[in-house]
CSV table of C-alpha atoms and ligand atoms in Angstrom, one decimal:
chain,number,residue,atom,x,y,z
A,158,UNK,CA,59.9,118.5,6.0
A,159,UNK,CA,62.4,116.8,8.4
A,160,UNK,CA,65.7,119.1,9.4
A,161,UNK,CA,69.1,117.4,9.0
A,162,UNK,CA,70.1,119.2,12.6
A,163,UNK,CA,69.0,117.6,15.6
A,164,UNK,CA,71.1,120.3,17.4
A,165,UNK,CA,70.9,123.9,16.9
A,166,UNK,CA,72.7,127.0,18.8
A,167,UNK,CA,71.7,130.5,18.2
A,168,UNK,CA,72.5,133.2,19.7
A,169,UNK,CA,70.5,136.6,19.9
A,170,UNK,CA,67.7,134.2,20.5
A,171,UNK,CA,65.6,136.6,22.7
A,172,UNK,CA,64.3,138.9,20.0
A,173,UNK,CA,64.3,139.9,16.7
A,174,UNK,CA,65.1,137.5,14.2
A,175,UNK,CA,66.9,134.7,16.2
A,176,UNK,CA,63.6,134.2,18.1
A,177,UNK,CA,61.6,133.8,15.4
A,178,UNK,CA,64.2,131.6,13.6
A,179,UNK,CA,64.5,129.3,17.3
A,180,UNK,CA,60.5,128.9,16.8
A,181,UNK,CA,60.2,127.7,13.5
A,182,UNK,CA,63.4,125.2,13.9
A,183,UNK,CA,62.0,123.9,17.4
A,184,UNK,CA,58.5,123.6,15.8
A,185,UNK,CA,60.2,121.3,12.8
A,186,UNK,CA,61.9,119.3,15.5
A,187,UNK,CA,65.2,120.4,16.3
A,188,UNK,CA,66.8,120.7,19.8
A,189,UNK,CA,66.9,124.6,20.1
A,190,UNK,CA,69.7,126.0,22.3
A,191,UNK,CA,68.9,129.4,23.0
A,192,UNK,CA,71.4,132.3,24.1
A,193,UNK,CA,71.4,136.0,24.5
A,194,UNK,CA,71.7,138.1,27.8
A,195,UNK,CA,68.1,138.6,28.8
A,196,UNK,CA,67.6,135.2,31.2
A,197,UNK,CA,63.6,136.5,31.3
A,198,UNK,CA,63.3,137.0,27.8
A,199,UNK,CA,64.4,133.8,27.1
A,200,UNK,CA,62.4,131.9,29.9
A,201,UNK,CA,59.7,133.2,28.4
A,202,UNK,CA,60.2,132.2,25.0
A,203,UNK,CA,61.0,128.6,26.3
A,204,UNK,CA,57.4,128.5,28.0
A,205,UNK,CA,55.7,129.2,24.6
A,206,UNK,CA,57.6,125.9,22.4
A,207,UNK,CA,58.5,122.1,23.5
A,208,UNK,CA,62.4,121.8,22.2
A,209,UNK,CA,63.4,125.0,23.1
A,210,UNK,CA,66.6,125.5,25.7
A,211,UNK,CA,67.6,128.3,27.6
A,212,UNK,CA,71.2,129.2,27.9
A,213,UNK,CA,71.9,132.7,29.3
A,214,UNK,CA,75.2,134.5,28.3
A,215,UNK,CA,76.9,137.8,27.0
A,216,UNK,CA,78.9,136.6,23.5
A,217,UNK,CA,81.6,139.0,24.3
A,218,UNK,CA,82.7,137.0,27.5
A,219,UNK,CA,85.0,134.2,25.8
A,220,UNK,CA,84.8,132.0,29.2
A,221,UNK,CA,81.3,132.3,29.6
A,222,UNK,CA,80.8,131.3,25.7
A,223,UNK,CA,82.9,128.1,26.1
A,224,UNK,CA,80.7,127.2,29.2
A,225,UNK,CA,77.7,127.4,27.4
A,226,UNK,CA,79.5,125.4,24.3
A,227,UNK,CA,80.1,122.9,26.9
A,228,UNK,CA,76.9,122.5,28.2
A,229,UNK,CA,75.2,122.2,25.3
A,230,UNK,CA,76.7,119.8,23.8
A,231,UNK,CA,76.6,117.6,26.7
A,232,UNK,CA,72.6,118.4,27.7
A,233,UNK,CA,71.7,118.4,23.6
A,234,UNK,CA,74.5,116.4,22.3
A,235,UNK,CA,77.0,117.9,19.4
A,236,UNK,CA,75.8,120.8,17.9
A,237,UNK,CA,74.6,119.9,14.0
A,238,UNK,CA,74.0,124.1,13.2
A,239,UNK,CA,75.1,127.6,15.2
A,240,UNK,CA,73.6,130.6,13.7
A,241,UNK,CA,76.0,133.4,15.4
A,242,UNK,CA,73.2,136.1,15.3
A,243,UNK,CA,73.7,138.0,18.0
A,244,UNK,CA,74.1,141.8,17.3
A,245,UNK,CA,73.4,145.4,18.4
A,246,UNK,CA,73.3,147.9,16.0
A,247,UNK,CA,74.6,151.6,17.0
A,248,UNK,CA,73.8,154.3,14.6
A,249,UNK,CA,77.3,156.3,15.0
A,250,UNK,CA,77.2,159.7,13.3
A,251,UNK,CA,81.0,159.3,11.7
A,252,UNK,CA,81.8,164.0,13.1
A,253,UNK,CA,80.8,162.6,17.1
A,254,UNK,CA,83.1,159.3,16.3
A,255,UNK,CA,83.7,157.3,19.9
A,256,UNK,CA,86.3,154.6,20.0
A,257,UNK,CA,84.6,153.1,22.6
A,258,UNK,CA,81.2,152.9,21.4
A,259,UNK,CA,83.1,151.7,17.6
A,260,UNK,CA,84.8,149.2,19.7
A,261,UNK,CA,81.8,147.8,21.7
A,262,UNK,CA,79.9,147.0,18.3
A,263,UNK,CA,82.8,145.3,17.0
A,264,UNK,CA,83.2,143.6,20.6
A,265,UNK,CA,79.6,142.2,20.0
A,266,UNK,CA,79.2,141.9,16.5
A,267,UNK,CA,82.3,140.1,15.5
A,268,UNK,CA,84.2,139.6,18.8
A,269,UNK,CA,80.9,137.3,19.9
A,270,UNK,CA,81.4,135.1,16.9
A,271,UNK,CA,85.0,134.6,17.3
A,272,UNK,CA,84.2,133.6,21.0
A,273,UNK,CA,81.7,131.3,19.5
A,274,UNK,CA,83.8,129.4,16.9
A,275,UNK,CA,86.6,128.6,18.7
A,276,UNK,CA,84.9,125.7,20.9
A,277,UNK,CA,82.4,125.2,17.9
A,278,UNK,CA,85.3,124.5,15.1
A,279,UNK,CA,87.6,122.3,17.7
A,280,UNK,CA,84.4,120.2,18.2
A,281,UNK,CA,83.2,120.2,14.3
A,282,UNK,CA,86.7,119.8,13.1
A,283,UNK,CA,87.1,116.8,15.6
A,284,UNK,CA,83.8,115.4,14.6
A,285,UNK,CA,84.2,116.1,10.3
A,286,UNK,CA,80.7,117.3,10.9
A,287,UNK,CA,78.4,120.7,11.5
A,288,UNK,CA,77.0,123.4,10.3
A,289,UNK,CA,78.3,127.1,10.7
A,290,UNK,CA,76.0,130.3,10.2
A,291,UNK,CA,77.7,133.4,10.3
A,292,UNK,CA,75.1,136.6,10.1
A,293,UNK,CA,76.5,139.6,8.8
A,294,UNK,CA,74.2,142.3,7.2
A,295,UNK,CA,73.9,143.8,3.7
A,296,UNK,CA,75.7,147.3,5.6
A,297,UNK,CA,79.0,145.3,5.5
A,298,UNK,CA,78.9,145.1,1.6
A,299,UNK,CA,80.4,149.0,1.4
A,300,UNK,CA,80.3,152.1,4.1
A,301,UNK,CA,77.2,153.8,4.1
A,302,UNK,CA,75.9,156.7,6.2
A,303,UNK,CA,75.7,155.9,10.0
A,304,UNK,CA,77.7,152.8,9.7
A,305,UNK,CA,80.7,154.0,11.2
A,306,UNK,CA,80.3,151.7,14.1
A,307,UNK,CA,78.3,148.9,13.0
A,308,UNK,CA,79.3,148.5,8.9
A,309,UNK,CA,83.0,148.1,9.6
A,310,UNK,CA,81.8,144.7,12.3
A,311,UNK,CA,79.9,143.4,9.7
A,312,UNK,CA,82.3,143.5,6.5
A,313,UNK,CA,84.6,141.8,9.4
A,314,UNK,CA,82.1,139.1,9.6
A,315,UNK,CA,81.6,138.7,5.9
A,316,UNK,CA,85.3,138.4,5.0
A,317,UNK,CA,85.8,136.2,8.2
A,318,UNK,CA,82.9,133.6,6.7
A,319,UNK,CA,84.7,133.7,3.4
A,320,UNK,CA,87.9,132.5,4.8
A,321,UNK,CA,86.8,130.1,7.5
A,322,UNK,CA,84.3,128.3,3.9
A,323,UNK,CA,87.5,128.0,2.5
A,324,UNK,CA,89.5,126.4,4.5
A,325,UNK,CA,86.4,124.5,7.0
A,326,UNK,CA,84.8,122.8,4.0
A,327,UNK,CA,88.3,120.5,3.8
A,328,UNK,CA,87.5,119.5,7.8
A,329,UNK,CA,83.8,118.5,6.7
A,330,UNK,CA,82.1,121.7,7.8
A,331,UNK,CA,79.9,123.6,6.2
A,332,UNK,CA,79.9,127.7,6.2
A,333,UNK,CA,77.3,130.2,5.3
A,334,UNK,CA,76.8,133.4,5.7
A,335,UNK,CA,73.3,135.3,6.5
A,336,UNK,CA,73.3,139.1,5.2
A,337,UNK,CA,70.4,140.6,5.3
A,338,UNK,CA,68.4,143.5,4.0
A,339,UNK,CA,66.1,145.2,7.0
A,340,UNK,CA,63.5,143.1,8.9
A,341,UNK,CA,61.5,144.3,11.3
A,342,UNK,CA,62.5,143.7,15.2
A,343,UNK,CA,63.3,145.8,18.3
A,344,UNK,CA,66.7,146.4,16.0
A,345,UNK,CA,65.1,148.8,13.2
A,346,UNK,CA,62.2,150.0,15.7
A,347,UNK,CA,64.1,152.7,16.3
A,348,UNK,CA,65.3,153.9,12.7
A,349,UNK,CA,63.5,157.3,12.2
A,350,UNK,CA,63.8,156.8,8.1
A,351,UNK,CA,62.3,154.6,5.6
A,352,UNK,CA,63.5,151.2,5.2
A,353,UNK,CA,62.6,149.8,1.7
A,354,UNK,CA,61.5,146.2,1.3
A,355,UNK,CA,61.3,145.5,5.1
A,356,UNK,CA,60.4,141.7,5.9
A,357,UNK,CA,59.3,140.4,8.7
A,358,UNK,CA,61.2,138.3,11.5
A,359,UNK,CA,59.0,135.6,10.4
A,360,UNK,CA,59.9,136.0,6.4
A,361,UNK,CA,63.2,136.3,7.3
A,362,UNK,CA,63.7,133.1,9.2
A,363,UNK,CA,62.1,131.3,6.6
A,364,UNK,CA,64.3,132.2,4.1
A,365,UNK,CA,67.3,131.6,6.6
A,366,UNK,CA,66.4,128.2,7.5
A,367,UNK,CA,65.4,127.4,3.5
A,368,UNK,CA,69.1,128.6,2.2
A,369,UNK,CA,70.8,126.5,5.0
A,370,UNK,CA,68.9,123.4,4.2
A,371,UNK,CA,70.2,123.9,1.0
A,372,UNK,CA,73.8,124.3,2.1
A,373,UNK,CA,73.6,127.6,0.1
A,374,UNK,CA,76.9,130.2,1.2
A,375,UNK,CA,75.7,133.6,1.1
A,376,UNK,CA,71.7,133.6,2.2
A,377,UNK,CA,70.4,137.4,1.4
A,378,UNK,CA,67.4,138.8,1.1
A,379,UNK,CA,65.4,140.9,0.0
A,380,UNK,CA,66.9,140.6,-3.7
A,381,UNK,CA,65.6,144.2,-4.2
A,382,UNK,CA,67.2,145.6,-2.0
A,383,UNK,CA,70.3,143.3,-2.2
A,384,UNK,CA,70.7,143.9,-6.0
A,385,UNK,CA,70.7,147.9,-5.6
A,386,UNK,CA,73.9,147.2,-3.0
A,387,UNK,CA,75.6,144.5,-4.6
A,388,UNK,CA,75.9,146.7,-7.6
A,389,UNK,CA,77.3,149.5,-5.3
A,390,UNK,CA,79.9,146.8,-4.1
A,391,UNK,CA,81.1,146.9,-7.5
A,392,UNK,CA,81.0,150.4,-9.2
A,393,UNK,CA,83.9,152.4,-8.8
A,394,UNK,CA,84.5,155.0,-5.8
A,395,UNK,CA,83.1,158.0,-7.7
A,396,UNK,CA,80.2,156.4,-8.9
A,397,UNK,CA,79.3,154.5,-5.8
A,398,UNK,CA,79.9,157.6,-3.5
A,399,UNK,CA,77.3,160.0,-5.7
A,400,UNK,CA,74.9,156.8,-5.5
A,401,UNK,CA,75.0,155.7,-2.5
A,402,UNK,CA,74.8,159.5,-1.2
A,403,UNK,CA,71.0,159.4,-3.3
A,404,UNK,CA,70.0,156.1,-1.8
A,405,UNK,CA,70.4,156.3,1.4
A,406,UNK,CA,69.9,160.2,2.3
A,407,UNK,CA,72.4,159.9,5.0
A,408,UNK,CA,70.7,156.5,6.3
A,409,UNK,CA,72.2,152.9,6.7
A,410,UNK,CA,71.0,149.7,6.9
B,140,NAP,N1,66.9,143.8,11.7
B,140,NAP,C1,67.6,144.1,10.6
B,140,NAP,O1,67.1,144.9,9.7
B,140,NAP,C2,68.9,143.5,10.4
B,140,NAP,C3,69.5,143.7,9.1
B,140,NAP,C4,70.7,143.1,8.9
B,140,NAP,C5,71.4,142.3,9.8
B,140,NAP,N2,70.8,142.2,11.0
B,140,NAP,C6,71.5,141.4,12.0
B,140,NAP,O2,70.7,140.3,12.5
B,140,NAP,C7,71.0,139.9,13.8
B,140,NAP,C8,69.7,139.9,14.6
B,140,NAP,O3,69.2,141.2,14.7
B,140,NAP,P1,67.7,141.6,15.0
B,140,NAP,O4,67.2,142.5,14.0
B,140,NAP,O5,67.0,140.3,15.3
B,140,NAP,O6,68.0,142.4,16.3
B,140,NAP,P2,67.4,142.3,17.8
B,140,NAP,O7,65.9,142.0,17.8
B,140,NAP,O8,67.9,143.6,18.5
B,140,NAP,O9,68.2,141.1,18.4
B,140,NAP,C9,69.5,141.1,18.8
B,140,NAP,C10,69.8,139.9,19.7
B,140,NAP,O10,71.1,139.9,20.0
B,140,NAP,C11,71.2,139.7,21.5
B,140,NAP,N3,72.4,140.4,22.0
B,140,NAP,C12,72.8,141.7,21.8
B,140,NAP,N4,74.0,141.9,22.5
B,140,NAP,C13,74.3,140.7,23.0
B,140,NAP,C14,75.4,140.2,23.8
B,140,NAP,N5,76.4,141.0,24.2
B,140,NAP,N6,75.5,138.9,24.2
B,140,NAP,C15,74.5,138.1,23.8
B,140,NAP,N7,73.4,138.4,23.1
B,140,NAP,C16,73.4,139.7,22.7
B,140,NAP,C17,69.9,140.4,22.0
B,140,NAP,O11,69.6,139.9,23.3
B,140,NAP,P3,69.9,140.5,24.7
B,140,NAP,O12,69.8,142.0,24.5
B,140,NAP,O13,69.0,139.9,25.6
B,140,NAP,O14,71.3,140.1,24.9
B,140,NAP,C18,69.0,139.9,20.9
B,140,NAP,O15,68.6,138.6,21.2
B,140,NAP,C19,72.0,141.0,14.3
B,140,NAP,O16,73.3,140.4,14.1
B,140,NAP,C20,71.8,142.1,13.3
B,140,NAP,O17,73.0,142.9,13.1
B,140,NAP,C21,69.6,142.7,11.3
């Protein structure tokens, strides 16, 4: 089936889900910018798929992201679709609480995509054109065990999608927002406790690339998983804390 994007950034393209999502949009066709920190990781990646291009950076250096805005656009041309993937994920036990480490996940995990949009949006806004893919995760619907670090940067990035769809669509941009459930990469390899209804990287690009092609906002998955917390976002505190205490067992996701 042919794409609508001719160009497409992700970031957090060396592993893990944004890999596997760079291979199936380069394979369809698409010009494939691909960014995370690990130059060799990503070399390598380029030497397995035609359409696939390599664009070493650290999202939480603002300067460094605008460069490789820049260059994108004017190797690839204007970028049709960014999925802001990159993300680290930082099991913080909320009794040993560090500011640093809390900061340094929301340095990456939100911080990276507002280094990101700022070129991205002047350009789509200027344009009236483009395609904006915010991925969040299913741990930023409510605060669950072990989140104390990474939940609070992902409800940052699901409130920030909400506003930026409001107020983009006007401009001609479209916004969506990618939460989801667990999927297997070097992220979860080393979660110790079960992780219900895990997909695979492959799975889970799939059903990335099949919600944006629909212009669909929220893209989540798995829907077992994603019912049990969306109905946790909505009961009130007492019932959602007793609940959410025999769910997870002290685990997040
Ligand atoms: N796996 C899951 O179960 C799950 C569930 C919900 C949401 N998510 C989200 O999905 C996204 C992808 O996760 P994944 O599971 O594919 O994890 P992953 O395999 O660990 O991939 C993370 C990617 O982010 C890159 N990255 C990390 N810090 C970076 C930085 N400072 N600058 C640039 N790139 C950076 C990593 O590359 P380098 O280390 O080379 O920089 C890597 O390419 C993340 O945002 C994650 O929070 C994952």
């Amino acid at each position: 089936m042919a794409l609508n994007w001719k160009t497409v950034w992700i970031t957090g393209a060396s592993t893990g889900i944004g890999r596997e999502l760079a291979l199936q949009l380069a394979r369809r066709g698409c010009k494939v910018a691909i960014s995370a920190r690990s130059q060799a990781k990503l070399d390598e990646l380029a030497g397995q798929q035609p359409g696939l291009f390599v664009c070493p950076l650290d999202v939480t250096d603002a300067a460094a992201v605008a460069r490789a805005h820049a260059e994108i656009t004017s190797r690839l041309g204007p970028i049709d679709l960014a999925v802001l993937n990159a993300g680290v994920w930082d099991p913080l036990d909320s009794s040993k609480y560090e500011a640093a480490r809390a900061a340094a996940s929301m340095a990456v995990n939100y911080g990276g995509i507002a280094n990101a949009l700022e070129p991205l949006i002047r350009d789509m806004t200027a344009r009236r054109a483009g395609h904006l893919a915010l991925v969040a995760s299913v741990a930023g619907y409510r605060g669950l065990p072990k989140g104390v670090a990474y939940a609070p940067s992902k409800a940052a990035v699901i409130s920030l999608a909400e506003v930026l769809r409001l107020e983009l669509e006007a401009h001609g941009i479209r916004v969506s927002l990618i939460n989801p459930g667990f999927v297997d990469t070097p992220m979860t390899a080393v979660n110790k406790f079960p992780m219900p209804f895990m997909v695979t990287p492959a799975e889970a690009a799939g059903k990335m690339i099949a919600g944006l092609e629909r212009g669909r906002f929220e893209i989540t998955f798995p829907w077992q998983l994603v019912s049990a917390l969306k109905l946790l976002r909505v009961l009130p505190y007492p019932v959602y804390r007793a609940l959410a205490r025999r769910m997870t067992g002290g685990r997040q996701m």
